[in-house]
Tab-separated table of C-alpha atoms in Angstrom:
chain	number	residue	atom	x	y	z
T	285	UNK	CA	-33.223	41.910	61.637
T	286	UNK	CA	-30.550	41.569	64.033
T	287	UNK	CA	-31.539	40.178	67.100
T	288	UNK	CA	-29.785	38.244	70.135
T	289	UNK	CA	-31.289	35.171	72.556
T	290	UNK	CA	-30.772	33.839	75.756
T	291	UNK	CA	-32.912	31.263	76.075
T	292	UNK	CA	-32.832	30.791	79.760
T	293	UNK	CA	-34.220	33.502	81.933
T	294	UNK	CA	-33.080	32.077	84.745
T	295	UNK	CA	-30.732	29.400	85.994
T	296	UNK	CA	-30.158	27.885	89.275
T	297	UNK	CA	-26.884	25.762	89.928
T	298	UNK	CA	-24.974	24.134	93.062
T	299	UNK	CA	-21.727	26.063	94.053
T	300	UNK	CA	-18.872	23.954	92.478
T	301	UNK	CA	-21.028	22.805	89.837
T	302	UNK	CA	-19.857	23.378	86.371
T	303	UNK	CA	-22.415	25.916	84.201
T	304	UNK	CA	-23.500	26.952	80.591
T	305	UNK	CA	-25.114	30.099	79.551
T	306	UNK	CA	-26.692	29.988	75.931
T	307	UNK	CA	-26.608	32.929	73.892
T	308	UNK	CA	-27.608	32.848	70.184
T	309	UNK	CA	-27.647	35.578	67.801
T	310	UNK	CA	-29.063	36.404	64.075
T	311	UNK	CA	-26.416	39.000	62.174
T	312	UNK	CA	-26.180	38.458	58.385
T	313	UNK	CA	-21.811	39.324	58.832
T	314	UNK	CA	-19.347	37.837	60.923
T	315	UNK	CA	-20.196	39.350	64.068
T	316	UNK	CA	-18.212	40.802	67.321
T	317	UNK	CA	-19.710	39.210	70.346
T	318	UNK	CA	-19.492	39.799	74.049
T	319	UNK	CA	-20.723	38.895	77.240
T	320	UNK	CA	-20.906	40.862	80.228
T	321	UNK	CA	-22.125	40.183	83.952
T	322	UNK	CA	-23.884	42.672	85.876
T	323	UNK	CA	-23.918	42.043	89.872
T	324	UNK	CA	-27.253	43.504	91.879
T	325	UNK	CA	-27.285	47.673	91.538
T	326	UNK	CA	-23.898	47.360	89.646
T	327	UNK	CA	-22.842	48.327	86.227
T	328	UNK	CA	-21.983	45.938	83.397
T	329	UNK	CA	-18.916	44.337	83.482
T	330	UNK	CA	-17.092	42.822	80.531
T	331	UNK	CA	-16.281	38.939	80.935
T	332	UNK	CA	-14.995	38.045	77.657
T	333	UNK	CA	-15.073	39.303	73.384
T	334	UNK	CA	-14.963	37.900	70.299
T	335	UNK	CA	-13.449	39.913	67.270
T	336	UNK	CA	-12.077	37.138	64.882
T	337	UNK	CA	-9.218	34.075	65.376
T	338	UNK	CA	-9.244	31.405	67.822
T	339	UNK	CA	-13.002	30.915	68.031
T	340	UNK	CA	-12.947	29.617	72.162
T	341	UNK	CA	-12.218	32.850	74.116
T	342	UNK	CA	-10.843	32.885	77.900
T	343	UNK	CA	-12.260	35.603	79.849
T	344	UNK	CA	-11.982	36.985	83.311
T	345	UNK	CA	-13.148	35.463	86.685
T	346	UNK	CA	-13.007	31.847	85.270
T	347	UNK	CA	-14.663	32.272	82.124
T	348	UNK	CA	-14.668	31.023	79.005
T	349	UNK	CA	-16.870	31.294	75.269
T	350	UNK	CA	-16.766	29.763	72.422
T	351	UNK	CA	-18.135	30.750	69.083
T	352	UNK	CA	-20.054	28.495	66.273
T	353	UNK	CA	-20.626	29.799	63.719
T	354	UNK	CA	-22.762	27.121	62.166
T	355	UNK	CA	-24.837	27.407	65.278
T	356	UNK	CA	-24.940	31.027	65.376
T	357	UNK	CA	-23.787	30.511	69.293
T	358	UNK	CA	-21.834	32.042	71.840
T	359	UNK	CA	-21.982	30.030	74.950
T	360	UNK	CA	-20.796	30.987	78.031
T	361	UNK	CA	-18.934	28.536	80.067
T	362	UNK	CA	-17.405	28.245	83.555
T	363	UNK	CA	-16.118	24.834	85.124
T	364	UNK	CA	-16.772	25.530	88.655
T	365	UNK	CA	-19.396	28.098	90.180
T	366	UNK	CA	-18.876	30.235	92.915
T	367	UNK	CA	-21.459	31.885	94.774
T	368	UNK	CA	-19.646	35.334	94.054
T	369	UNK	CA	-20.875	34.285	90.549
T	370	UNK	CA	-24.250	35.075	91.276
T	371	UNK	CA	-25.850	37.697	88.924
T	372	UNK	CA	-27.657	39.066	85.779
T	373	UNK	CA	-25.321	37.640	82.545
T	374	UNK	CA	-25.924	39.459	79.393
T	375	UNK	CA	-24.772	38.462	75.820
T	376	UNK	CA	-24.846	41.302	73.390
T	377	UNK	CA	-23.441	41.580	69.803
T	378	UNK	CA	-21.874	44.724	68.175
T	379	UNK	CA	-23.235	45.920	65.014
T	380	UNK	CA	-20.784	49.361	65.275
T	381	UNK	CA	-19.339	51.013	68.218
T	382	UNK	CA	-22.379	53.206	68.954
T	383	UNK	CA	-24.761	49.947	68.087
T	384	UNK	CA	-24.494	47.142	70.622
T	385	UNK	CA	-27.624	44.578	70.261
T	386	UNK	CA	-27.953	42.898	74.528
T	387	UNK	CA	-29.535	40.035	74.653
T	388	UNK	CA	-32.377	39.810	77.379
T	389	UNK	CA	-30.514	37.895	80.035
T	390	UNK	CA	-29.636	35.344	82.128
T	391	UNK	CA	-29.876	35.567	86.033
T	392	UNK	CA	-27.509	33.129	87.493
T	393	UNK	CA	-28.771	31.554	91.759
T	394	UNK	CA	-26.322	29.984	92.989
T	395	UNK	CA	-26.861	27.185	95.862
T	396	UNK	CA	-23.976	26.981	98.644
V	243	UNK	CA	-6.640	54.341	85.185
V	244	UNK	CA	-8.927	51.821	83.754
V	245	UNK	CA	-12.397	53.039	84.704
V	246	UNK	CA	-15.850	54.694	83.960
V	247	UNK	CA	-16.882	56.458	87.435
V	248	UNK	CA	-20.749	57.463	87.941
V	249	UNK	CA	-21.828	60.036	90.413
V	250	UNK	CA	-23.730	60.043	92.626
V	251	UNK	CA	-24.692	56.591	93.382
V	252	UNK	CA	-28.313	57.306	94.326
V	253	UNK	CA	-30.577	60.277	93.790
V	254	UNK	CA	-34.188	60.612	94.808
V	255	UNK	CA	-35.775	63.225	92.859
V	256	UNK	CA	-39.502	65.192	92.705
V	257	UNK	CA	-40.906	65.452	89.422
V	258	UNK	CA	-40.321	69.572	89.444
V	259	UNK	CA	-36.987	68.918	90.713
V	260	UNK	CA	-33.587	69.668	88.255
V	261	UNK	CA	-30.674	67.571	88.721
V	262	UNK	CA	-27.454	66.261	86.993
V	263	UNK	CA	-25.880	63.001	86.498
V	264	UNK	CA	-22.253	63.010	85.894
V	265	UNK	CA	-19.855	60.222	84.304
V	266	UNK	CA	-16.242	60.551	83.996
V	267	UNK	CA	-13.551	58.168	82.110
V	268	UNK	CA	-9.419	58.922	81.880
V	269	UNK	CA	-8.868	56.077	79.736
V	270	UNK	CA	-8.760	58.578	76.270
V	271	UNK	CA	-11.848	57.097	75.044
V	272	UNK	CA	-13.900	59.102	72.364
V	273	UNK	CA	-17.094	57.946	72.563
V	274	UNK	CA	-19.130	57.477	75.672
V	275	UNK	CA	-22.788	56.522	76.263
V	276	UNK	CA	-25.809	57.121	78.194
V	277	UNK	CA	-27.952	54.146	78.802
V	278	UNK	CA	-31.175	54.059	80.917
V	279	UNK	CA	-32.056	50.380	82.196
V	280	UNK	CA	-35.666	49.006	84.244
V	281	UNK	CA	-34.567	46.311	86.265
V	282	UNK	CA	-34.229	43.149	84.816
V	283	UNK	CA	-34.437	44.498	81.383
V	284	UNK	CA	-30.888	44.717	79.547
V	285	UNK	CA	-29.397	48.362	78.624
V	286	UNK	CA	-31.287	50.942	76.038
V	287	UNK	CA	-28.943	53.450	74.443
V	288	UNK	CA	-30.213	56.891	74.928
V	289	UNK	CA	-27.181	59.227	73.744
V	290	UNK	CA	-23.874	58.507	72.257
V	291	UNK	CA	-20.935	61.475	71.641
V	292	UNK	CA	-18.393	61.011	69.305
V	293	UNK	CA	-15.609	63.705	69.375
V	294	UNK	CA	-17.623	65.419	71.779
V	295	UNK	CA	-20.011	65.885	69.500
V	296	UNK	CA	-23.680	64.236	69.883
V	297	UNK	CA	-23.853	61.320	67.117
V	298	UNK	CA	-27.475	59.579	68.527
V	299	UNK	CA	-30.527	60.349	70.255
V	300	UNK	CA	-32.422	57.415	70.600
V	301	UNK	CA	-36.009	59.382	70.392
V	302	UNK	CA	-35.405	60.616	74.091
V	303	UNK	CA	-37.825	62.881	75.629
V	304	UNK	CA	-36.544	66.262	76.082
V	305	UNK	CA	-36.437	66.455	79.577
V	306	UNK	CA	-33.415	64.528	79.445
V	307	UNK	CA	-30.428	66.586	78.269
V	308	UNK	CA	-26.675	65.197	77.390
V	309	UNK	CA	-23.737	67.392	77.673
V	310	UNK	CA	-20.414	66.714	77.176
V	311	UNK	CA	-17.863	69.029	77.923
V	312	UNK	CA	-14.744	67.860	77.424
V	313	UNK	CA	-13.736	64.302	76.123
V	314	UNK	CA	-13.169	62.603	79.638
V	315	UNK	CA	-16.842	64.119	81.461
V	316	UNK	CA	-20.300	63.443	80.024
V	317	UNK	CA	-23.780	65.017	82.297
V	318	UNK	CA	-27.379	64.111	81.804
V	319	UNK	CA	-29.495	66.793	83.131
V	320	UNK	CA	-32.541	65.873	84.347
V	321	UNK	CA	-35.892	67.878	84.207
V	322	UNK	CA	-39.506	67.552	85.345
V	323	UNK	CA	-38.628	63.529	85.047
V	324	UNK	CA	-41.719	61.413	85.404
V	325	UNK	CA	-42.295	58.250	87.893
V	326	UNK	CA	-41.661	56.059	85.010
V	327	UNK	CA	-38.034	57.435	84.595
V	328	UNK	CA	-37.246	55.785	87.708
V	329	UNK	CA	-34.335	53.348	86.329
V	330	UNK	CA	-30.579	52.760	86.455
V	331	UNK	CA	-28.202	55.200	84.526
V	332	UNK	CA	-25.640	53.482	83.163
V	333	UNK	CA	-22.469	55.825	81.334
V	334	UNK	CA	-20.206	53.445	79.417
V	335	UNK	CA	-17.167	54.734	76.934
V	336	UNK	CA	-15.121	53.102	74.064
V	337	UNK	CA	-11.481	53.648	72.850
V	338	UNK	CA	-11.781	55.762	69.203
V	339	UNK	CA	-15.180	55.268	66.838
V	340	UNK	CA	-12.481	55.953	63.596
V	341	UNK	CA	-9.193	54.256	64.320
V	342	UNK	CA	-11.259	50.921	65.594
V	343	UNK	CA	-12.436	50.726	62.444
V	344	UNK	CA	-16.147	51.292	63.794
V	345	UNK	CA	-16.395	48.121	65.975
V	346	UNK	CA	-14.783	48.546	69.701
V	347	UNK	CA	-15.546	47.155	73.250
V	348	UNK	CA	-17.726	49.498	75.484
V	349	UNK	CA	-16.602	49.887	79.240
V	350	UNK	CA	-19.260	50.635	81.953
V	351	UNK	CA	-19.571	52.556	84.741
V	352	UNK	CA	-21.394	51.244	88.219
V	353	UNK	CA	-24.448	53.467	87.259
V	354	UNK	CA	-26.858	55.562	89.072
V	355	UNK	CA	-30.052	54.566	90.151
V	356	UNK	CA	-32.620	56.696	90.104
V	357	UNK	CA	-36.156	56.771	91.714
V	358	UNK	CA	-38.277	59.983	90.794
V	359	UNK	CA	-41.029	60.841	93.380
């Protein structure tokens, strides 16, 4: 079954620290993969999407990913934290456009 | 115009009470989305519309009811809602289900939280 991990439920990290979000998925095909950050009482916002090519994807606010396949990973990656960067990160991979699998999240602290 | 608006922001309902959620995109999309999410807890897909038309019902109880009627507006009517409805209502949209080929990027609105009394 398809199914997607964050192994870290929660993460604390210094402001200017560099940080890593893991996300790992199971999908039998190549798969489309996104992340997206959600701020307290917002909606989701993208970051960053993988459809195919260049397998280490830039994103917005900072971001980057990169893809493994032989891992089956999509980490999330951002040299230098701000505390604006605090919030709930979710991974999620897209079986079809109606069928999006999140993953269960990440909440980001940061420390000033 | 780049966004997926929500309104309102808040709403307090009673449990005999009827009210609607409304979500609006200008973007052209095709397909939009209702989502209920507990806090913490990632999305769950409640309704999608395709063309308008209402592709999936995730096993929703029927006092929730989708409506879409036009391709830019989408409502959820709400109806004798339970305490346990209390959640986040999240409307998101994607460009075109057929000419993406079936896999496309979903945009979200800021959502509507919801506490039922």
């Amino acid at each position: 079954a398809q199914s997607v991990t964050q192994p870290d439920i929660h993460i604390t990290v210094s402001e200017g620290a560099s940080l890593e979000l893991r996300c790992n998925y199971s999908y039998g095909a190549t798969p489309y993969l996104f992340w997206y950050v959600q701020s307290p009482g917002q909606g989701l916002q993208l970051l960053l999407k993988y459809f195919s090519g260049d397998t280490l994807v830039q994103g917005i606010k900072g971001f980057e990913a990169e893809f493994k396949r032989s891992q089956s990973s999509f980490n999330l990656r951002k040299p230098s934290v701000h505390w604006s960067d605090a919030a709930e990160y979710f991974c999620a991979v897209g079986l079809s456009y109606d069928k999006v699998i999140f993953g269960p999240g990440t909440s980001l602290s940061v420390i000033p | 115009d780049t966004e997926v608006t929500q309104t309102p922001k808040h709403l307090v309902m009673g449990m005999t009470n009827k009210k609607s959620l409304k979500c609006e995109q200008h973007m052209g999309h095709r397909a939009m989305y209702w989502y209920k999410q507990k806090a913490k807890k990632p999305p769950e897909l409640m309704f999608v519309y395709s063309y308008e038309k209402l592709s999936i019902n995730e096993s929703v109880p029927s006092r929730f009811s989708p409506e879409c009627p036009n391709s830019s507006l989408l409502n959820l009517h709400l109806h004798a809602l339970q305490p346990e409805d209390s959640a986040l209502y999240l409307c998101a949209s994607s460009p075109d289900p057929v000419l993406a080929g079936g896999l496309e990027t979903q945009y979200f609105g800021p959502g509507t939280r919801l506490l039922v009394l």
